[in-house]
Amino acid sequence: MRVHRRSVKSQWKPVNMRAFISDPHLSNRVALISSSLLMLWCLGYVLFSGTTGGKSWYQQHQFMFHERKGGIPMNHLALPVAIASCICALFVKHAPVSTPSSPFSRSSNLQRWFITYVRGGDIKLKGVNVAFIVIPSIVYVFAVNYRHFHGKWESMDSDKKLKEGANSFGMMAEVCMAFLLIPVTKGMNPLLRAFGLNHVNANQIHIWLGRLSLLGVVIHGVGHSLRWIKDNDVTLYDSIFPSKYCWSQMNNQECYNVFRNFTGTLSGVFFVAVAASSINFVRRKSYRVFYLMHMILSPMVLITGIMHHPRIVLYFSPGVLYYLSSSIPLHVKTLIDQYLNRGTRLLAYKHIPYSGGCIELRFDSEAFLASKKASQFIRMSVPGVSAPLEAYHPFTVVPSPSDPNSIRIILRATGSFTKKLSRKLLDGNADKMTFLIDGIYCGPDRLEQALCHDSVVMICGGIGITPFISLLFSLFSYLDRPSYADDKVIIPTQKIELHWACRDEGLIQHILENYLLEINSDDNKALIARRRDCPQFRLVIHHTNADLQNSDRNVPTLASFNADCINKEGVVSEFLLRNNNKDEKFHPAYFFPSSDSVVDNKYAFVVFSLLLWFGMWILWSQYINGIQEEPKVVTVRIYGIIFVLLFVYGACIFIDIIVRNGYALKLSRAWKFLERTADKEDELGVQLSQMNAMPVSMSEETEASSSNTGFQKEDVLKIEHSRGRPSIVDIVQFVSDFDCKAPGIFVCGPDPLVRATRKVALESRFALYEESFEL
């Protein structure tokens, strides 16, 4: 096929600020490129600062923080992280795939297939961790030891060798801890949004940073312990634990050395205890132990570590300030909500009969806030049900096009929290309960990922169907775009299948009747009839109930029993709470980034930047005026982090009060001149950014034109049933028989199902996307 080329004369055009503000692709690229360059700045420090020339260069080039030793971590670790995170907080927003700049246009087929083969599936973080964490850490330790020992090894005594070697690993631990908290930060977490990582994937980065930090801390402690053992003048006990005299004479040089050893030993012990609770076996068997150990001992690691060395607070500052600036505003909001006894209004709850203990909760909302992205989730806590210091529990948002002004979640009573919540609801105490909800959180754009493939296969088990309900709605509603109808944008996806293995017939009936069958409405059937190139939607339900497998009757289209009103315990299954007026509608916190425009990110940007930069100024001022003035007083070193905590909490409380009283609305008027104009497609009732909104009713002319095409109105979603567990190999082979060039598999379910799918996808070279199913 001949490719016609034409030369286009490049022209310089002035920057259109209105277009820049409203164009999601441009702003996201600015954030991604800027943050990538700034992270490479940090990486360069790790790779080159250990050498002799690199150390002198970094000491000479001080930008904002001028101090020979303390300025290095602030200028080359904290400063890049602060600038990158602020840029991302302002510019990152959700990019609709149907805009003209989307990579799915006709002129970019080669690019689309290249992206599919090279970047298909979730980001492979093992290679990222090795390339950007493990190797730089090894290079850093090797360079520091080479600088210390090259040409000096013969002249050094054993004590000096142990000291320098142990300190090099301690410095490596400091550098790793600078980024340790960033991947697990709750709240907005702008860097994760810029790089398209969800919290589950980012947790792998946190694990590798923690491993290297633990390795450095242990070797550092063991090396110095060997020094103290070899010292015949002082015992190991006297080298670690201060005497009564030292508790009253902390300024004494000998006592200072003991206190430094004592605080370092405590920090190492606390760190080892946290790491022990993070072992997969412990975390799976007792998540509460894992969570409490992190909540209680992690601050102790921070405090004792800061007291151990005068500059550790500066190395810790990037991760600590980032964590506080992103998480504390959310924490303050939930505390105030709980104190005022004003949670999110629960409209109705339903115990789904014959579903294995599943419950559906429906919350009031100002608008269907989850309509802009598939696979979104909220985090929920219920005082009186949640244990003290218990983490918020994540739940997938399940969209319902027939009820756009509410947020629904479906959960199964398996853990301690969900079982206690189920009992309280059965006892009729819903009107006395306060539901604290924050979000909406989102990970990678599953819709955009699905549209990169010519065949999409979703495999799920049990309650794992919930994230794929929104993905199905998103895939179908994309077809009702005017740009798609006018043949401006095409998609390669021609086959969409959902395989759902479930043993609970009541859950199957509930999902079908209340969610999936809404796709097969008359308007949607007419839409499919007038589209010759519409993808095929197919749902295969694998009934794994033992009673059905042993019976000879055919599997019904729906469950063969009527469970609309009464469940097996004889209790009415659905309760409507019409008098629940003490709570409020759900709305995202003011500091959560928007998905529409850069201007809508103003609150998130201002709050995040204010907390981050003022916190950095407080730490630096305390280091210069406190730690430098009294270098031998270990207690002075923690004043900076205490002042930061007081400032962050005080500022968040003040801002929350202002927002709750409506004073922040005046600020919005000053931004009106920057607001983007409505898109032309909004006049047709279809917004490009609303992915999950179901198609609007067609006009009479459209229906007439569709009837003249000669196509019959068929079901949009073809539903099939089978008995027994699905064979992943057969599912993949069935897709391969259609000569698919770039298939993608999405999976959510128990670990055995995910492992089996992962194995088959690896053997078949299919792109794999995994949803989190268990903690």
Coordinates of C-alpha atoms in Angstrom, one line a residue, residues 125-415:
L125 CA 7.5 -2.6 38.3
K126 CA 10.1 -5.3 38.8
G127 CA 12.3 -3.8 36.1
V128 CA 11.6 -0.3 37.3
N129 CA 12.6 -1.2 40.9
V130 CA 15.9 -2.8 39.7
A131 CA 16.8 0.0 37.3
F132 CA 15.9 3.0 39.4
I133 CA 16.2 1.7 43.0
V134 CA 18.4 -1.3 43.4
I135 CA 21.2 -0.5 40.9
P136 CA 21.6 3.2 41.9
S137 CA 21.7 2.1 45.6
I138 CA 24.5 -0.4 44.8
V139 CA 26.4 2.2 42.8
Y140 CA 26.0 4.7 45.6
V141 CA 27.5 2.4 48.3
F142 CA 30.3 1.2 45.9
A143 CA 31.2 4.8 45.1
V144 CA 31.3 6.0 48.7
N145 CA 33.4 3.0 49.8
Y146 CA 35.7 3.5 46.8
R147 CA 36.2 7.2 47.8
H148 CA 37.0 6.3 51.4
F149 CA 39.2 3.2 50.8
H150 CA 41.0 3.9 47.5
G151 CA 44.7 4.3 48.3
K152 CA 44.0 4.3 52.0
W153 CA 43.2 0.7 52.8
E154 CA 46.7 -0.3 54.0
S155 CA 47.0 2.7 56.3
M156 CA 43.6 2.3 57.9
D157 CA 43.1 0.4 61.1
S158 CA 40.2 -2.1 61.5
D159 CA 38.1 0.3 63.5
K160 CA 38.3 3.0 60.8
K161 CA 37.4 0.4 58.1
L162 CA 34.4 -0.8 60.0
K163 CA 33.3 2.8 60.7
E164 CA 33.5 4.0 57.1
G165 CA 31.9 0.9 55.7
A166 CA 29.0 0.9 58.2
N167 CA 28.4 4.6 57.6
S168 CA 28.2 4.1 53.8
F169 CA 25.3 1.7 54.2
G170 CA 23.7 4.1 56.7
M171 CA 23.9 6.9 54.1
M172 CA 22.3 4.5 51.6
A173 CA 19.5 3.9 54.0
E174 CA 19.0 7.7 54.4
V175 CA 18.7 8.2 50.7
C176 CA 16.2 5.4 50.3
M177 CA 14.1 6.7 53.2
A178 CA 13.9 10.0 51.5
F179 CA 11.3 8.4 49.1
L180 CA 10.0 5.7 51.3
L181 CA 6.6 7.3 52.1
I182 CA 5.8 8.7 48.7
P183 CA 4.4 5.5 47.1
V184 CA 2.1 4.8 50.1
T185 CA 0.8 8.4 50.6
K186 CA -3.0 8.6 50.8
G187 CA -5.0 11.6 49.7
M188 CA -4.3 13.2 46.3
N189 CA -0.7 11.8 45.8
P190 CA -0.1 13.9 42.6
L191 CA 3.1 12.0 41.6
L192 CA 1.3 8.7 41.4
R193 CA -1.5 10.2 39.3
A194 CA 1.1 11.7 36.9
F195 CA 2.9 8.4 36.3
G196 CA -0.4 6.5 36.1
L197 CA 0.3 4.2 39.1
N198 CA -2.4 2.9 41.5
H199 CA -1.7 2.3 45.1
V200 CA -1.3 -1.4 44.7
N201 CA 1.5 -1.1 42.1
A202 CA 3.1 1.8 43.9
N203 CA 3.3 -0.4 47.0
Q204 CA 5.9 -2.5 45.3
I205 CA 8.1 0.5 45.0
H206 CA 7.6 1.1 48.7
I207 CA 8.5 -2.5 49.5
W208 CA 11.8 -2.3 47.6
L209 CA 12.7 1.0 49.2
G210 CA 12.0 -0.5 52.6
R211 CA 14.1 -3.6 51.9
L212 CA 17.1 -1.5 50.9
S213 CA 16.6 0.8 53.8
L214 CA 16.4 -2.1 56.2
L215 CA 19.5 -3.6 54.7
G216 CA 21.4 -0.4 55.1
V217 CA 20.2 0.1 58.7
V218 CA 21.1 -3.5 59.7
I219 CA 24.6 -3.4 58.2
H220 CA 25.2 0.0 59.7
G221 CA 24.1 -1.2 63.1
V222 CA 26.1 -4.5 63.0
G223 CA 29.2 -2.7 61.8
H224 CA 29.2 -0.3 64.7
S225 CA 28.3 -3.0 67.1
L226 CA 31.4 -4.9 66.1
R227 CA 33.5 -1.8 66.7
W228 CA 32.0 -1.6 70.3
I229 CA 32.6 -5.2 70.9
K230 CA 36.3 -4.9 69.9
D231 CA 36.7 -1.9 72.2
N232 CA 38.2 -3.3 75.4
D233 CA 37.7 -0.1 77.3
V234 CA 33.9 0.0 77.2
T235 CA 31.4 -2.9 77.2
L236 CA 28.7 -3.2 74.5
Y237 CA 26.0 -2.5 77.1
D238 CA 27.7 0.7 78.2
S239 CA 28.2 1.8 74.6
I240 CA 24.5 1.6 73.9
F241 CA 22.6 2.4 77.1
P242 CA 23.2 5.8 78.8
S243 CA 24.1 5.8 82.5
K244 CA 22.3 7.8 85.2
Y245 CA 25.0 10.4 84.9
C246 CA 24.4 10.8 81.2
W247 CA 20.7 11.4 81.6
S248 CA 21.5 14.6 83.5
Q249 CA 24.6 15.6 81.4
M250 CA 23.4 15.3 77.8
N251 CA 25.8 18.0 76.5
N252 CA 28.8 15.9 77.6
Q253 CA 30.8 14.5 74.6
E254 CA 30.9 11.0 76.0
C255 CA 27.3 11.0 76.9
Y256 CA 26.4 12.4 73.5
N257 CA 28.1 9.4 71.8
V258 CA 26.1 7.0 74.0
F259 CA 22.8 8.8 73.3
R260 CA 23.6 8.7 69.6
N261 CA 24.2 4.9 69.8
F262 CA 21.1 4.5 72.0
T263 CA 18.7 6.3 69.6
G264 CA 20.2 4.6 66.6
T265 CA 19.7 1.2 68.2
L266 CA 16.1 2.0 69.1
S267 CA 15.4 3.2 65.5
G268 CA 16.9 0.0 64.1
V269 CA 14.9 -2.2 66.5
F270 CA 11.7 -0.4 65.6
F271 CA 12.5 -0.7 61.9
V272 CA 13.1 -4.4 62.2
A273 CA 9.8 -4.9 64.0
V274 CA 7.9 -3.0 61.3
A275 CA 9.6 -5.1 58.6
A276 CA 8.7 -8.3 60.5
S277 CA 5.0 -7.3 60.5
S278 CA 5.2 -6.6 56.7
I279 CA 6.0 -10.3 55.9
N280 CA 3.3 -11.6 53.6
F281 CA 2.3 -14.4 56.0
V282 CA 1.8 -12.0 58.9
R283 CA 0.0 -9.4 56.8
R284 CA -2.4 -11.9 55.4
K285 CA -3.1 -13.7 58.6
S286 CA -3.4 -10.6 60.8
Y287 CA -3.7 -7.3 58.8
R288 CA -4.6 -5.5 62.0
V289 CA -1.2 -6.3 63.6
F290 CA 0.5 -5.2 60.4
Y291 CA -1.4 -1.9 60.4
L292 CA -1.0 -1.1 64.1
M293 CA 2.7 -1.9 63.9
H294 CA 3.1 0.6 61.1
M295 CA 1.0 3.3 62.7
I296 CA 2.7 3.1 66.1
L297 CA 6.3 2.1 65.3
S298 CA 6.9 4.0 62.1
P299 CA 6.7 7.4 63.8
M300 CA 9.1 6.0 66.5
V301 CA 11.5 5.0 63.7
L302 CA 11.3 8.6 62.4
I303 CA 11.7 10.3 65.8
T304 CA 14.6 8.1 67.0
G305 CA 16.3 8.3 63.6
I306 CA 16.2 12.1 63.7
M307 CA 17.7 12.1 67.2
H308 CA 20.4 9.7 66.0
H309 CA 22.0 12.0 63.4
P310 CA 21.7 15.7 62.9
R311 CA 21.0 15.7 59.2
I312 CA 18.6 12.7 59.0
V313 CA 15.7 15.1 59.3
L314 CA 16.8 16.7 56.0
Y315 CA 17.1 13.4 54.3
F316 CA 13.6 12.3 55.6
S317 CA 12.1 15.7 54.5
P318 CA 11.0 14.8 50.9
G319 CA 8.9 11.8 51.9
V320 CA 7.7 13.1 55.2
L321 CA 6.6 16.5 53.9
Y322 CA 5.0 14.9 50.8
Y323 CA 3.1 12.5 53.0
L324 CA 1.9 15.1 55.5
S325 CA 0.8 17.6 52.8
S326 CA -1.2 15.0 51.0
S327 CA -2.7 12.9 53.8
I328 CA -3.2 15.3 56.7
P329 CA -5.9 17.4 54.9
L330 CA -7.9 14.3 54.4
H331 CA -7.3 13.2 58.0
V332 CA -8.5 16.5 59.4
K333 CA -11.6 16.5 57.2
T334 CA -12.6 13.0 58.5
L335 CA -11.9 14.0 62.1
I336 CA -14.1 17.0 61.8
D337 CA -16.8 15.0 60.2
Q338 CA -16.7 12.5 62.9
Y339 CA -16.6 15.1 65.7
L340 CA -19.7 16.9 64.1
N341 CA -21.3 13.4 63.7
R342 CA -21.9 14.3 60.0
G343 CA -21.0 11.5 57.7
T344 CA -22.3 10.6 54.2
R345 CA -26.0 10.1 54.0
L346 CA -27.0 6.4 53.5
L347 CA -30.1 6.2 51.3
A348 CA -30.6 2.5 51.3
Y349 CA -29.0 -0.8 52.1
K350 CA -29.8 -4.3 50.9
H351 CA -28.8 -7.7 52.1
I352 CA -28.6 -9.6 48.8
P353 CA -30.2 -13.0 49.5
Y354 CA -28.4 -16.2 48.5
S355 CA -25.3 -14.2 47.8
G356 CA -22.9 -15.5 50.4
G357 CA -23.4 -12.5 52.7
C358 CA -23.1 -9.7 50.2
I359 CA -24.5 -6.2 51.0
E360 CA -25.3 -3.3 48.7
L361 CA -25.0 0.2 50.1
R362 CA -26.4 3.3 48.3
F363 CA -25.1 6.7 49.4
D364 CA -26.5 10.1 48.5
S365 CA -24.3 12.2 46.2
E366 CA -24.4 15.6 44.6
A367 CA -23.7 14.1 41.2
F368 CA -22.5 10.8 39.9
L369 CA -18.9 11.7 40.7
A370 CA -17.5 8.3 39.6
S371 CA -18.7 8.8 36.1
K372 CA -15.4 9.9 34.7
K373 CA -13.3 6.9 35.0
A374 CA -13.6 3.1 35.3
S375 CA -12.4 1.2 38.3
Q376 CA -12.6 3.9 40.9
F377 CA -13.0 3.3 44.6
I378 CA -13.7 5.0 47.8
R379 CA -12.4 4.5 51.4
M380 CA -14.9 4.0 54.2
S381 CA -14.8 4.0 58.0
V382 CA -17.8 3.6 60.4
P383 CA -17.2 4.7 64.0
G384 CA -18.5 2.0 66.3
V385 CA -17.8 -0.6 63.7
S386 CA -14.2 0.2 62.8
A387 CA -11.7 -0.6 65.6
P388 CA -9.6 2.3 67.1
L389 CA -6.7 3.2 64.8
E390 CA -8.2 0.9 62.1
A391 CA -7.5 1.8 58.5
Y392 CA -10.1 3.0 56.1
H393 CA -11.4 0.2 54.0
P394 CA -11.4 0.5 50.2
F395 CA -14.5 -0.5 48.2
T396 CA -15.1 -0.3 44.4
V397 CA -17.7 2.1 43.2
V398 CA -20.4 0.3 41.2
P399 CA -22.2 2.7 38.7
S400 CA -25.9 2.6 38.0
P401 CA -27.0 4.7 35.0
S402 CA -30.6 4.6 36.1
D403 CA -29.6 6.2 39.4
P404 CA -26.9 8.7 38.6
N405 CA -27.2 10.8 41.8
S406 CA -26.0 8.1 44.2
I407 CA -22.9 6.1 44.8
R408 CA -23.2 2.3 45.3
I409 CA -20.8 -0.2 46.7
I410 CA -21.3 -4.0 47.0
L411 CA -19.3 -5.8 49.7
R412 CA -19.1 -9.3 51.0
A413 CA -19.1 -9.9 54.8
T414 CA -15.8 -11.8 55.1
G415 CA -13.5 -9.8 57.4

